[in-house]
Short mmCIF file of C-alpha atoms and ligand atoms in Angstrom, two decimals:
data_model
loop_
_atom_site.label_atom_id
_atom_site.label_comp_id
_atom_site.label_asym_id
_atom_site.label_seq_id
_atom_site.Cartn_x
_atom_site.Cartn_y
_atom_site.Cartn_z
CA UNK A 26 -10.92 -0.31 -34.89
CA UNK A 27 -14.15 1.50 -33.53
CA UNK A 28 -15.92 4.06 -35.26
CA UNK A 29 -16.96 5.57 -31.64
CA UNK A 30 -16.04 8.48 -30.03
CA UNK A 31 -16.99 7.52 -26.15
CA UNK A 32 -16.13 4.13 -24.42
CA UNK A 33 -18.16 3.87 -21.29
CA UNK A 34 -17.85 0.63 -19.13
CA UNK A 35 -20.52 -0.53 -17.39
CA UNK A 36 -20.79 -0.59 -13.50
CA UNK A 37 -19.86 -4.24 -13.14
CA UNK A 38 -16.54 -3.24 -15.14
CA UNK A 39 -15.36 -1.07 -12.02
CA UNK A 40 -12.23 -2.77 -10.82
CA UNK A 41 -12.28 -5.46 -8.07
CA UNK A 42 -9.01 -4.24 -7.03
CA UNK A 43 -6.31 -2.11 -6.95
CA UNK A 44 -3.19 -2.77 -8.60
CA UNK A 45 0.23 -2.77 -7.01
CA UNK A 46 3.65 -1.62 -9.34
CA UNK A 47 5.65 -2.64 -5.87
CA UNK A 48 4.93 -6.23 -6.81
CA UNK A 49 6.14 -5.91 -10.76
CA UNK A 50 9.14 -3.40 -10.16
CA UNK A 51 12.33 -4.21 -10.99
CA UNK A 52 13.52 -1.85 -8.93
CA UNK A 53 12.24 -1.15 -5.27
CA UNK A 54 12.37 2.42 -3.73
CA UNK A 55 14.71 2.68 -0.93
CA UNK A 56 13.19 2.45 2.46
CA UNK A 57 11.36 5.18 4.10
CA UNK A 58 13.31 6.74 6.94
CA UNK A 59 12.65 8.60 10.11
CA UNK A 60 13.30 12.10 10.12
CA UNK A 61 15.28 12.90 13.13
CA UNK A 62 16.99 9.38 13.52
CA UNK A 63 17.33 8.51 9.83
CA UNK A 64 16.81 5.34 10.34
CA UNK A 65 14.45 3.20 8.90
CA UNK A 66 10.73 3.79 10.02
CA UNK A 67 8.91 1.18 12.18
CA UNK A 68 5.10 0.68 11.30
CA UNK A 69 4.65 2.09 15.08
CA UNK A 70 6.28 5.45 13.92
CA UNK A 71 3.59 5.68 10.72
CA UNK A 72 1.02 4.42 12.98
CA UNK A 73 0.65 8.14 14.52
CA UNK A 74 -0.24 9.90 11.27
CA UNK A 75 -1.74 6.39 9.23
CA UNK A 76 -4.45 3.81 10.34
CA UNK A 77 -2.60 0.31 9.70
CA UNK A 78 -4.66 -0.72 6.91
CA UNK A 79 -2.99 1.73 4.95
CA UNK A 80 0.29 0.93 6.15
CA UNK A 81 0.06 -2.51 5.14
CA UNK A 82 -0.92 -1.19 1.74
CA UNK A 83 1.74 1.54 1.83
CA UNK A 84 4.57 -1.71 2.31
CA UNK A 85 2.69 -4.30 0.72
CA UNK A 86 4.42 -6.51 -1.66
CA UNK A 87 1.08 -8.14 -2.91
CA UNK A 88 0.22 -7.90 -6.77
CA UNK A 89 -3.81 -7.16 -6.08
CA UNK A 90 -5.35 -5.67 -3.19
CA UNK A 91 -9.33 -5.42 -2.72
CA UNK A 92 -11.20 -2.81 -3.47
CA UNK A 93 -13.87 -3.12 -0.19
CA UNK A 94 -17.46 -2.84 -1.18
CA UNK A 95 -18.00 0.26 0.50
CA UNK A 96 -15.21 2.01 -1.16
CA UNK A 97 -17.01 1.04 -4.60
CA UNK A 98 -20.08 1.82 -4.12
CA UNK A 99 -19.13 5.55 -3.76
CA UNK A 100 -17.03 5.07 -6.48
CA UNK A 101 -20.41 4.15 -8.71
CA UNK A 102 -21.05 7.74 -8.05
CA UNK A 103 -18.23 8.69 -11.15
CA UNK A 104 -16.84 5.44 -12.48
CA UNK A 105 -16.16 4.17 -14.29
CA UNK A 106 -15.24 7.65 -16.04
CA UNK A 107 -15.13 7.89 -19.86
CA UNK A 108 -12.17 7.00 -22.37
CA UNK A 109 -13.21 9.74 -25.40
CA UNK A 110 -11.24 9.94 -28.71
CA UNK A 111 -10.53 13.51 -29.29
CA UNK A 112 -11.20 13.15 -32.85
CA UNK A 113 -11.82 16.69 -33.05
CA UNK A 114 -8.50 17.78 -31.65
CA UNK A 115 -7.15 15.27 -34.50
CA UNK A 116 -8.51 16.97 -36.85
CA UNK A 117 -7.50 20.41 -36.05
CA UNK A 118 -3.99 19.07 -35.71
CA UNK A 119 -4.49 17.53 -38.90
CA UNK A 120 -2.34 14.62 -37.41
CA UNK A 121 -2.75 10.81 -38.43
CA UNK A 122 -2.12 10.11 -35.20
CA UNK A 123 -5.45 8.70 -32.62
CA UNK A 124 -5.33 10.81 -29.68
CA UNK A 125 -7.75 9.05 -26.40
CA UNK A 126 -8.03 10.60 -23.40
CA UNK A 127 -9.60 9.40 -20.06
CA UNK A 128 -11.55 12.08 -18.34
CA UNK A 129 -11.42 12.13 -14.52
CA UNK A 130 -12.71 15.50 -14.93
CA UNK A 131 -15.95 13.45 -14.31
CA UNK A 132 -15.75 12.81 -10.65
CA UNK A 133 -18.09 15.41 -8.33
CA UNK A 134 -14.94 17.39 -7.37
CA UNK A 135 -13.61 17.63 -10.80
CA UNK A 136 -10.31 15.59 -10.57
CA UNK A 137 -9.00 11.63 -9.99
CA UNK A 138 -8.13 12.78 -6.38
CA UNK A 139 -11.42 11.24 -4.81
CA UNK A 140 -10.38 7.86 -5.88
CA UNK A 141 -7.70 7.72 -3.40
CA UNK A 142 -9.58 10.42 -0.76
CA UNK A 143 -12.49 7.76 -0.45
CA UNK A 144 -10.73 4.83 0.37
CA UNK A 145 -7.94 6.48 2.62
CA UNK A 146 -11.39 8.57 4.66
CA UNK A 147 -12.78 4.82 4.43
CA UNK A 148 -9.93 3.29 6.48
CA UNK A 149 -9.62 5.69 8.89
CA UNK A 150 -12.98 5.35 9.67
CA UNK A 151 -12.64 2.14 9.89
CA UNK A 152 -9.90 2.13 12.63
CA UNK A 153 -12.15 4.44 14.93
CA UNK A 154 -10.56 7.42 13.69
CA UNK A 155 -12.10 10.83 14.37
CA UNK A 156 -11.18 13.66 12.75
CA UNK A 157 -8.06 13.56 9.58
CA UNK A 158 -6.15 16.66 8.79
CA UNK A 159 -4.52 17.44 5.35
CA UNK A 160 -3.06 19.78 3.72
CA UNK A 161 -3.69 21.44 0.18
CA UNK A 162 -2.59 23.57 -2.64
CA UNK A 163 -4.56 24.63 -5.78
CA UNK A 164 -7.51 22.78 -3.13
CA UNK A 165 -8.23 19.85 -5.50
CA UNK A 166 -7.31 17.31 -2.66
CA UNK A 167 -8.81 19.20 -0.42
CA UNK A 168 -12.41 19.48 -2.19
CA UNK A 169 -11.96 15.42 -2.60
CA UNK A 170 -11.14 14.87 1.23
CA UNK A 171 -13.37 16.89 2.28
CA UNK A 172 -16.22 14.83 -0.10
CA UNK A 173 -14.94 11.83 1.79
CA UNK A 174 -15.07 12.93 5.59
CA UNK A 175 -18.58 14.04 4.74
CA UNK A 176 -19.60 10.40 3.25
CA UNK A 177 -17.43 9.06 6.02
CA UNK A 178 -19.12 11.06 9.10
CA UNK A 179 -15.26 12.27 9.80
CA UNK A 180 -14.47 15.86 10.57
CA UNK A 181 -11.73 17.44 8.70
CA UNK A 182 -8.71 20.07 9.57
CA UNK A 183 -7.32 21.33 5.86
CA UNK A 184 -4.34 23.25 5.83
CA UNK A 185 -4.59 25.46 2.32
CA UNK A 186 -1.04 26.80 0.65
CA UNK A 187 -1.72 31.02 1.60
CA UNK A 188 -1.85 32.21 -1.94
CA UNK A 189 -4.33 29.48 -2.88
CA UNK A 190 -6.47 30.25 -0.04
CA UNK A 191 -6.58 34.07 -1.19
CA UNK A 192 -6.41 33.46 -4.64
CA UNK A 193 -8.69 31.09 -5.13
CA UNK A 194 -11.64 31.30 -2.84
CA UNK A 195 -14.32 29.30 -4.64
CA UNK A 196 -12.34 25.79 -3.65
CA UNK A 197 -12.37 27.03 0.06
CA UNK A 198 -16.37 27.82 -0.52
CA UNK A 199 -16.51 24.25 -1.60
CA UNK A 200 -14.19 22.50 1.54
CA UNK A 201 -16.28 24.11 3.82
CA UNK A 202 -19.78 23.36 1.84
CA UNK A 203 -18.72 19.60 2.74
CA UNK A 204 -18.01 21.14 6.40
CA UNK A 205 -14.28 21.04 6.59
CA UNK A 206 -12.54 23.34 8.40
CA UNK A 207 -10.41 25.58 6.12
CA UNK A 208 -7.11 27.71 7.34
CA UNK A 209 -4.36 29.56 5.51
CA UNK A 210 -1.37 27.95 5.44
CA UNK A 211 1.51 29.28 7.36
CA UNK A 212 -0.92 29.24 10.45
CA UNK A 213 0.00 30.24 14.11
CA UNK A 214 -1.62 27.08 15.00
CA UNK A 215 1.05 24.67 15.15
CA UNK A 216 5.02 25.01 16.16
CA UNK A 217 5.58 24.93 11.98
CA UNK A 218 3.25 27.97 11.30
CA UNK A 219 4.81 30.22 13.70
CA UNK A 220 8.46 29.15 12.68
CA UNK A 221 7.61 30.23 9.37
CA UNK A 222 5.44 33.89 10.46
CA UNK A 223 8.68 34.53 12.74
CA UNK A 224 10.73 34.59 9.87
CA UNK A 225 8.43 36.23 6.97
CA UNK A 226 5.03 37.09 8.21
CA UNK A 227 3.63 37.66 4.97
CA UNK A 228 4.74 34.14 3.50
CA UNK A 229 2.83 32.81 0.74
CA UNK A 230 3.10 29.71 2.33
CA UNK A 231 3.96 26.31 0.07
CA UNK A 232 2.71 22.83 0.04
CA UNK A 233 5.94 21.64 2.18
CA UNK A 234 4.83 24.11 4.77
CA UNK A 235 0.93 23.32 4.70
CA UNK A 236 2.01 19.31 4.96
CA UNK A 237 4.01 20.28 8.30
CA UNK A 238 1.40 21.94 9.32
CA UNK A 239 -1.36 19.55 9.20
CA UNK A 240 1.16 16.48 9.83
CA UNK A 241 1.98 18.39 13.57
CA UNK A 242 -1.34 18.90 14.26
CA UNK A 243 -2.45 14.83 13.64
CA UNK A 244 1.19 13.85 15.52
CA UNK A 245 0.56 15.83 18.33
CA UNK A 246 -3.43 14.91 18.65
CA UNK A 247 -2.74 11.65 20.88
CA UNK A 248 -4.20 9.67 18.43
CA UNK A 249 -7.65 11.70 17.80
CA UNK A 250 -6.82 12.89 14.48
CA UNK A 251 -5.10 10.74 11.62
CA UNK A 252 -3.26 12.54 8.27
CA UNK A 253 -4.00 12.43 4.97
CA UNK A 254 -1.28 12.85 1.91
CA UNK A 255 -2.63 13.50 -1.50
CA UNK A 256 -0.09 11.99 -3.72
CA UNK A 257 3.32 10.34 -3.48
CA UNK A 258 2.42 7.91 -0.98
CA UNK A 259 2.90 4.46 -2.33
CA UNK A 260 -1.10 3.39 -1.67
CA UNK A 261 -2.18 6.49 -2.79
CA UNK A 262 -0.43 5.71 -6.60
CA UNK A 263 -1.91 1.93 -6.21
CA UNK A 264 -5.75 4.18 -5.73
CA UNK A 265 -5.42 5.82 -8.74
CA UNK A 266 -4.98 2.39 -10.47
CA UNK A 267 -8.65 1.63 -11.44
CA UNK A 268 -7.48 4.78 -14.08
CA UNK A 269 -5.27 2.03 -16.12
CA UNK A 270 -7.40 -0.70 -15.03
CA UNK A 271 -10.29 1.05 -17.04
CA UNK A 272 -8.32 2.26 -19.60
CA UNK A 273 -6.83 -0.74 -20.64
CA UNK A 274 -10.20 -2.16 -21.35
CA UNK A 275 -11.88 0.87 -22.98
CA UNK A 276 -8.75 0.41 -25.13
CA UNK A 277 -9.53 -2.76 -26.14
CA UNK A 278 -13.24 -2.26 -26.71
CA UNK A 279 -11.55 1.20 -29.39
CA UNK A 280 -10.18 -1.75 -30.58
CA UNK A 281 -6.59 -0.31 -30.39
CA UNK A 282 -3.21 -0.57 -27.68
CA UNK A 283 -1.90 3.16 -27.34
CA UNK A 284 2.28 3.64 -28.16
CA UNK A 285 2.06 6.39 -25.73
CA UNK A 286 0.73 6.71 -22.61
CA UNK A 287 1.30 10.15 -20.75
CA UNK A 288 0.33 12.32 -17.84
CA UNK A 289 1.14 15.02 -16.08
CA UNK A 290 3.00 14.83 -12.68
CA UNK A 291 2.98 16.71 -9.37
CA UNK A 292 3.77 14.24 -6.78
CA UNK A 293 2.96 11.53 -9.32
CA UNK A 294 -0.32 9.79 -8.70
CA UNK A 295 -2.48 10.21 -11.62
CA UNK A 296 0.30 9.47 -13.72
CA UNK A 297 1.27 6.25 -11.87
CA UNK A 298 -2.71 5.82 -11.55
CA UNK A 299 -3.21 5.44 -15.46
CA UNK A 300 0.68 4.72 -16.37
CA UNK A 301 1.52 1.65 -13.70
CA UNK A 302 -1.17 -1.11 -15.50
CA UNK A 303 0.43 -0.16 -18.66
CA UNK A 304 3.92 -0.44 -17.54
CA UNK A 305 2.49 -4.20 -16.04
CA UNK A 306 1.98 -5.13 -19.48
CA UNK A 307 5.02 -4.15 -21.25
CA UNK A 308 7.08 -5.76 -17.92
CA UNK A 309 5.03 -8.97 -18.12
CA UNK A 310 2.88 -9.20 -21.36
CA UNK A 311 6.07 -7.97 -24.19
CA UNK A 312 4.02 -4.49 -24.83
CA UNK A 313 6.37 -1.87 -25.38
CA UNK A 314 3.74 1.71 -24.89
CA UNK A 315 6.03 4.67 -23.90
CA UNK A 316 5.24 5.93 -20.67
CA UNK A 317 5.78 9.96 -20.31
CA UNK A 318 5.63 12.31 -17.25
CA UNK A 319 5.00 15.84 -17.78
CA UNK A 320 6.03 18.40 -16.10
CA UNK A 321 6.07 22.43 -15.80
CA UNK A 322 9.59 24.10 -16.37
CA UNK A 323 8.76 25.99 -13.10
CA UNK A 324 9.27 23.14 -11.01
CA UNK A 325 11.28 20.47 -12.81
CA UNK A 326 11.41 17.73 -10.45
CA UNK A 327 12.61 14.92 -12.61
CA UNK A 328 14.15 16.86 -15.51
CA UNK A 329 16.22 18.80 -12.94
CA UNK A 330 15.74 17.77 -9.71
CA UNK A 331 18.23 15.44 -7.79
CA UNK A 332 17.02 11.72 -7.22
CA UNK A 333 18.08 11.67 -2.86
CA UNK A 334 16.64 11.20 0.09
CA UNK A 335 14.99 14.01 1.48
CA UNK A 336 12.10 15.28 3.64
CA UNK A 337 8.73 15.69 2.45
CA UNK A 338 7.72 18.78 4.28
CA UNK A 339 9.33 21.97 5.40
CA UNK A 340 9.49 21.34 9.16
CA UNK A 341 11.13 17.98 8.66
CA UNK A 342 8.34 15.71 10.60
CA UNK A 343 7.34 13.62 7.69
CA UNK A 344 9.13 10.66 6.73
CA UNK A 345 12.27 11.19 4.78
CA UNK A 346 11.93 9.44 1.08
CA UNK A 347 14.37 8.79 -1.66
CA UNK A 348 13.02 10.49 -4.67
CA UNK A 349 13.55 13.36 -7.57
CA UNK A 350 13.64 16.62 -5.63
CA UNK A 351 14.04 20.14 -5.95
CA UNK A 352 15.00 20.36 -2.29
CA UNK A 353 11.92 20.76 0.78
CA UNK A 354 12.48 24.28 1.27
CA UNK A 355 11.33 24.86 -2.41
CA UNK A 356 8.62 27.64 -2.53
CA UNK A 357 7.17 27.91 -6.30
CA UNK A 358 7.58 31.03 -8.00
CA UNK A 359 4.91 33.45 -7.95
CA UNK A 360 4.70 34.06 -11.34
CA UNK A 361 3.95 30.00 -12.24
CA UNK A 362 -0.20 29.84 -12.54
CA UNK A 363 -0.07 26.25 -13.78
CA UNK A 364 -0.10 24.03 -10.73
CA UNK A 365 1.87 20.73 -9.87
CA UNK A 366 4.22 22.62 -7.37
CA UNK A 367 5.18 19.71 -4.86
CA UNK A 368 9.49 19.80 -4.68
CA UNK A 369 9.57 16.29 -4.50
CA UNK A 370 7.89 12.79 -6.45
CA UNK A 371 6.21 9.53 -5.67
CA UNK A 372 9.34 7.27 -4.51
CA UNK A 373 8.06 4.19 -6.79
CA UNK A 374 7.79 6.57 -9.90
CA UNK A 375 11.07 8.22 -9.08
CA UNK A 376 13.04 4.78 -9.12
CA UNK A 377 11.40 3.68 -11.90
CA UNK A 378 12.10 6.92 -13.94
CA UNK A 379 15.82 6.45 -12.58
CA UNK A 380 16.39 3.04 -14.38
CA UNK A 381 14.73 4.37 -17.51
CA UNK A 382 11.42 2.46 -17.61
CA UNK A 383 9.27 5.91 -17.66
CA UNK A 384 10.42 9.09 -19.44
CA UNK A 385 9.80 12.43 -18.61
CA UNK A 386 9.47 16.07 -20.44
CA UNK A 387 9.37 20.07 -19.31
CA UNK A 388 6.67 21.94 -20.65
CA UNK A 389 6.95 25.63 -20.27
CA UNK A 390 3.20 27.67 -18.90
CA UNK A 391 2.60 29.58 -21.63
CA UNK A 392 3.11 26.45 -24.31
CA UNK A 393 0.72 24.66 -21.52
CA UNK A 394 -2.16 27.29 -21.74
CA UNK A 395 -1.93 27.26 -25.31
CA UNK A 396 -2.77 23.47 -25.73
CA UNK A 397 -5.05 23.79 -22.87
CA UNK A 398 -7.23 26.39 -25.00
CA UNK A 399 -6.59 24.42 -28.04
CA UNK A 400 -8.04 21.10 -26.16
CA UNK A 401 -10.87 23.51 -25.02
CA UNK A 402 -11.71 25.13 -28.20
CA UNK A 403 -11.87 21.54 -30.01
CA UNK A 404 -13.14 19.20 -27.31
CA UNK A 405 -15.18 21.65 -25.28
CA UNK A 406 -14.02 20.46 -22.33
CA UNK A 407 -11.95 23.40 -20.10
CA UNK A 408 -9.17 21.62 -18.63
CA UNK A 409 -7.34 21.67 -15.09
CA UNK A 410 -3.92 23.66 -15.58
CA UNK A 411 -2.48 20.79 -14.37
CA UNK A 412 -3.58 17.86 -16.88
CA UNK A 413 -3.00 20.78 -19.79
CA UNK A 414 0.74 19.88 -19.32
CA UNK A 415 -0.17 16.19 -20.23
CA UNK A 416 -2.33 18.14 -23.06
CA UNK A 417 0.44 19.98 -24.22
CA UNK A 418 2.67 16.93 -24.41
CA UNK A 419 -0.21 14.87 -25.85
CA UNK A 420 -0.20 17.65 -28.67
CA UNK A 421 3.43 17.65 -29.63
CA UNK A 422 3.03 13.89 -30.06
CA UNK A 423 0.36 14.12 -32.75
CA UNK A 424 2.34 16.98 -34.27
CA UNK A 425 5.50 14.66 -34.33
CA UNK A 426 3.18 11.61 -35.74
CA UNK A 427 2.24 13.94 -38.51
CA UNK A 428 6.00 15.33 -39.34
CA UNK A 429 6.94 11.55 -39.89
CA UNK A 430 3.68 10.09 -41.36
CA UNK A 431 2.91 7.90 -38.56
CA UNK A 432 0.03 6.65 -36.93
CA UNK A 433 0.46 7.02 -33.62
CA UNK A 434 -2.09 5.71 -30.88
CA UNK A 435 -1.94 8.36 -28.11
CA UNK A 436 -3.57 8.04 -24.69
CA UNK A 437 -3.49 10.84 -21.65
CA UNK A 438 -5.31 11.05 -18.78
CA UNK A 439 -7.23 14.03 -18.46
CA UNK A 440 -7.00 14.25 -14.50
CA UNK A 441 -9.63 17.18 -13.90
CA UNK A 442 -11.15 19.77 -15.30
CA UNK A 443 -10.78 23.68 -14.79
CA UNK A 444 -13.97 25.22 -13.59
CA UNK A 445 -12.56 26.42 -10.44
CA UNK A 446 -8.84 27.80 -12.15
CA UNK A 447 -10.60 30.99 -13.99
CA UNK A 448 -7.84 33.37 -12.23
CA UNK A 449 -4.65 31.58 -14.01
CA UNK A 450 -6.71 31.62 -17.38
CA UNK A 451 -7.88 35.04 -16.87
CA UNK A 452 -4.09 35.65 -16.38
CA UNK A 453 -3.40 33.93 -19.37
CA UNK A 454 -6.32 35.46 -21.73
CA UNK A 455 -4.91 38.95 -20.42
CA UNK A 456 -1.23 38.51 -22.07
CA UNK A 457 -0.20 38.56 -18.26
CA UNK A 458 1.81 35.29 -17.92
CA UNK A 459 5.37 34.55 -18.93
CA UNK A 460 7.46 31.61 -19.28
CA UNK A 461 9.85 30.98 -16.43
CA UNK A 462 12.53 28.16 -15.98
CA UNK A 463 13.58 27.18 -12.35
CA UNK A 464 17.24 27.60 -12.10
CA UNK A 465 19.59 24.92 -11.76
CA UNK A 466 21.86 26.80 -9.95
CA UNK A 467 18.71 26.64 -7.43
CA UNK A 468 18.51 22.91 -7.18
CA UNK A 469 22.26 23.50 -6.64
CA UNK A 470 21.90 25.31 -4.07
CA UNK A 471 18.53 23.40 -2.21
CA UNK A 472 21.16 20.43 -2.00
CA UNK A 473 22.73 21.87 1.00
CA UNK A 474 19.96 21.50 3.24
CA UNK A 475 19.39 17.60 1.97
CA UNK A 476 19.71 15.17 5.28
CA UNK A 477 22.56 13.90 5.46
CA UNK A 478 21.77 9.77 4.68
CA UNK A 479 24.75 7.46 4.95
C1 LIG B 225 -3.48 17.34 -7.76
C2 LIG B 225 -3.62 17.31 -9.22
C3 LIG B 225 -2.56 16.93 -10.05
C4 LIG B 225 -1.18 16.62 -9.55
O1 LIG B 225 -1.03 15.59 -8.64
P1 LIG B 225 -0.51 14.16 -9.02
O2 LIG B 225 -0.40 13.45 -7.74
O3 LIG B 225 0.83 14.29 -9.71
O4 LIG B 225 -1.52 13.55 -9.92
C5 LIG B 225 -2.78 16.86 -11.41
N1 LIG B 225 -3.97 17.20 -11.95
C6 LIG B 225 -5.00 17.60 -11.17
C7 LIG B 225 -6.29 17.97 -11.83
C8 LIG B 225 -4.86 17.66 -9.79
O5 LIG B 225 -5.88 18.03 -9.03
#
């Protein structure tokens, strides 16, 4: 075992290629289906909102798909990103368990979303593609599309979830420093804005409206403008893979295998970015690490949710997947600061989780910010409200090693840091958060409006 406390890889360990769970999977998500026919979707359909290249990856059955050269040399720019070992955090914990972490903190927007926003900016370009559109939340995806359609020479459309865009104005700042266009989300730009003002003009808008939003606006652009989805997406989960990929070997040069691997999840991809390689090798190597989602008791998609086909966006023009839900007219509540509010999850994650090969845990907000200053305070590193759920989860762990005596080899991915969420910690510093469970009565309820898939 290494004395160390950093594992850096050199640049000729980056990852030739991205790995696909489709290929290993013993069970296959259901197919993708059209939203108004509920049928299943023809490449043709896809082909409005997705260059082909990333369809093909998106229903690709192959193990290994290349990473093209141009994708990794802007990947050199951050990766490969650090494993640490928190030993400090140990310590504090007084745990005997090893607790790693791998920091995508490190990238130049501050989370793993650029390893997916380069390559899917790349391939657009590629097909002669002008101008992408996206939507985003907390604006993490957007700052990292918005990096790529810069490098790219694209121009960019992003669609930002209202109370982000007025709460959170220094992620805007940064979209439109890389010379995106920025608008709060419900606009009276498209059909889906208006629907939405019509009803409640002062909507806070959610990330299922702000996807049917910027998915209109690339359908109805006769092919000028081309969509972009953060997470979920089955090639966006096989872009996050060079997380394992690295991990696995900073593992080996720490000289241990972790019995735990765990991340947080919103629609599921750095999770399935650092989870999936490990899940290869207990499927087809006889390791048996733990795999274990986290996520906030606000929006309990696999803890409470409903695994069914449903929509992916408010309007219903987005392809209808089978996955854990909370039901696509879900709007967070206002009082959750801690991020990962999408009402649905990645459709390879969700079937995997359904036949028990990944686990899953609820953290409450308040636990969350508590491990997050903990982390902080020992580590020095402020993290994303979003990876403090894997954090929090990382914590009880250690706490549960120690209880039994165990030595426990932890590993979570650390998948951004927190320099732009000062609001939810000021929140949280002044006593002004509170712990709040999403009903299931709720989910009940959110069932109703479900398409009806025979
Ligand atoms: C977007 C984001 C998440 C949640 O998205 P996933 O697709 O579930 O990974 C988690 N952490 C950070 C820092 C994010 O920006």
């Amino acid at each position: 075992m290494s004395e160390q406390t950093r594992f850096i890889l050199n640049e000729s360990d980056l990852p030739r290629q991205w790995y696909n769970i489709l290929a290993d999977s013993p069970v296959a998500p259901a197919a993708v289906l059209h939203p108004q026919t509920l049928q299943p979707v023809t490449p043709e359909f896809l082909s409005v909102l997705f260059p082909m290249e990333l369809i093909q990856q998106e229903i690709s059955s192959e193990r290994y798909i290349d990473i093209p050269e141009e994708v990794r040399e802007i990947y050199k720019l951050w990766r490969p990103t650090p494993l640490i070992r928190a030993r400090r955090l140990e310590k504090a914990l007084g745990t005997p368990a090893h607790i790693y972490f791998k920091y995508e903190g490190a990238s130049p927007s501050g989370s793993h979303k650029p390893n997916t926003a380069v390559p899917q900016a790349f391939y657009n370009k590629r097909a002669g593609v002008k101008a992408m559109t996206t939507e985003t939340g907390a604006g993490q995806w957007g700052s990292a599309l918005s990096m790529a359609c810069n490098f790219f020479d694209l121009d960019l459309e992003v669609y930002m979830v209202r109370v982000s865009y007025d709460l959170k104005p220094y992620r805007r700042v940064l979209m439109q420093s890389f010379g995106a266009q920025v608008f709060a989300s419900p606009t009276d730009r498209t059909d889906s804005g208006r629907a939405i003002l019509a009803q409640q003009p002062d909507s806070p808008g959610s990330l299922g409206i702000a996807i049917s939003e910027a998915v209109e606006v690339a359908a109805t652009s006769h092919g000028t403008k081309k969509y972009g989805l953060g997470s979920v997406l089955n090639h966006v989960l096989m872009h996050q893979s060079v997380i394992g990929e690295e991990a696995l070997k900073q593992m080996d040069m720490a000289g241990e295998y972790p019995d735990v691997v765990i991340g947080c999840v919103g629609g599921g991809s750095n999770f399935g970015g650092i989870a999936f390689p490990f899940l290869r090798e207990n499927l087809n190597h006889g390791q048996h690490t733990r795999l274990l989602a986290v996520e906030p008791a606000a929006t309990p998609s696999l803890t409470k949710g409903v695994y069914a086909f449903d929509f992916g966006d408010t309007a219903k023009l987005s392809p209808v997947l089978k996955m854990y839900t909370l039901g696509h007219d879900f709007i967070p509540p206002q009082i959750h600061a801690g991020g990962l509010r999408y009402h649905g999850m990645a459709p390879s994650l969700s079937a995997l989780y359904d036949a028990g090969l990944i686990q899953a845990v609820a953290v409450h907000q308040l636990a969350t910010f508590e491990a997050a200053i903990q982390f902080a305070r020992a580590e020095g590193i402020l993290p994303a409200p979003e990876s403090a759920h894997a954090i929090r989860a990382a914590i009880d762990e250690a706490l549960d090693a120690k209880e039994k005596g165990e030595k426990r080899v932890i590993l979570f991915n650390l998948s951004g840091h927190g320099h732009f969420d000062m609001a939810s910690y000021q929140s949280y510093l002044g006593g002004e958060l509170q712990d709040y469970a999403y009903p299931a009565s709720a989910v009940q309820a959110a069932m109703a409006s479900l398409p009806a898939v025979v």
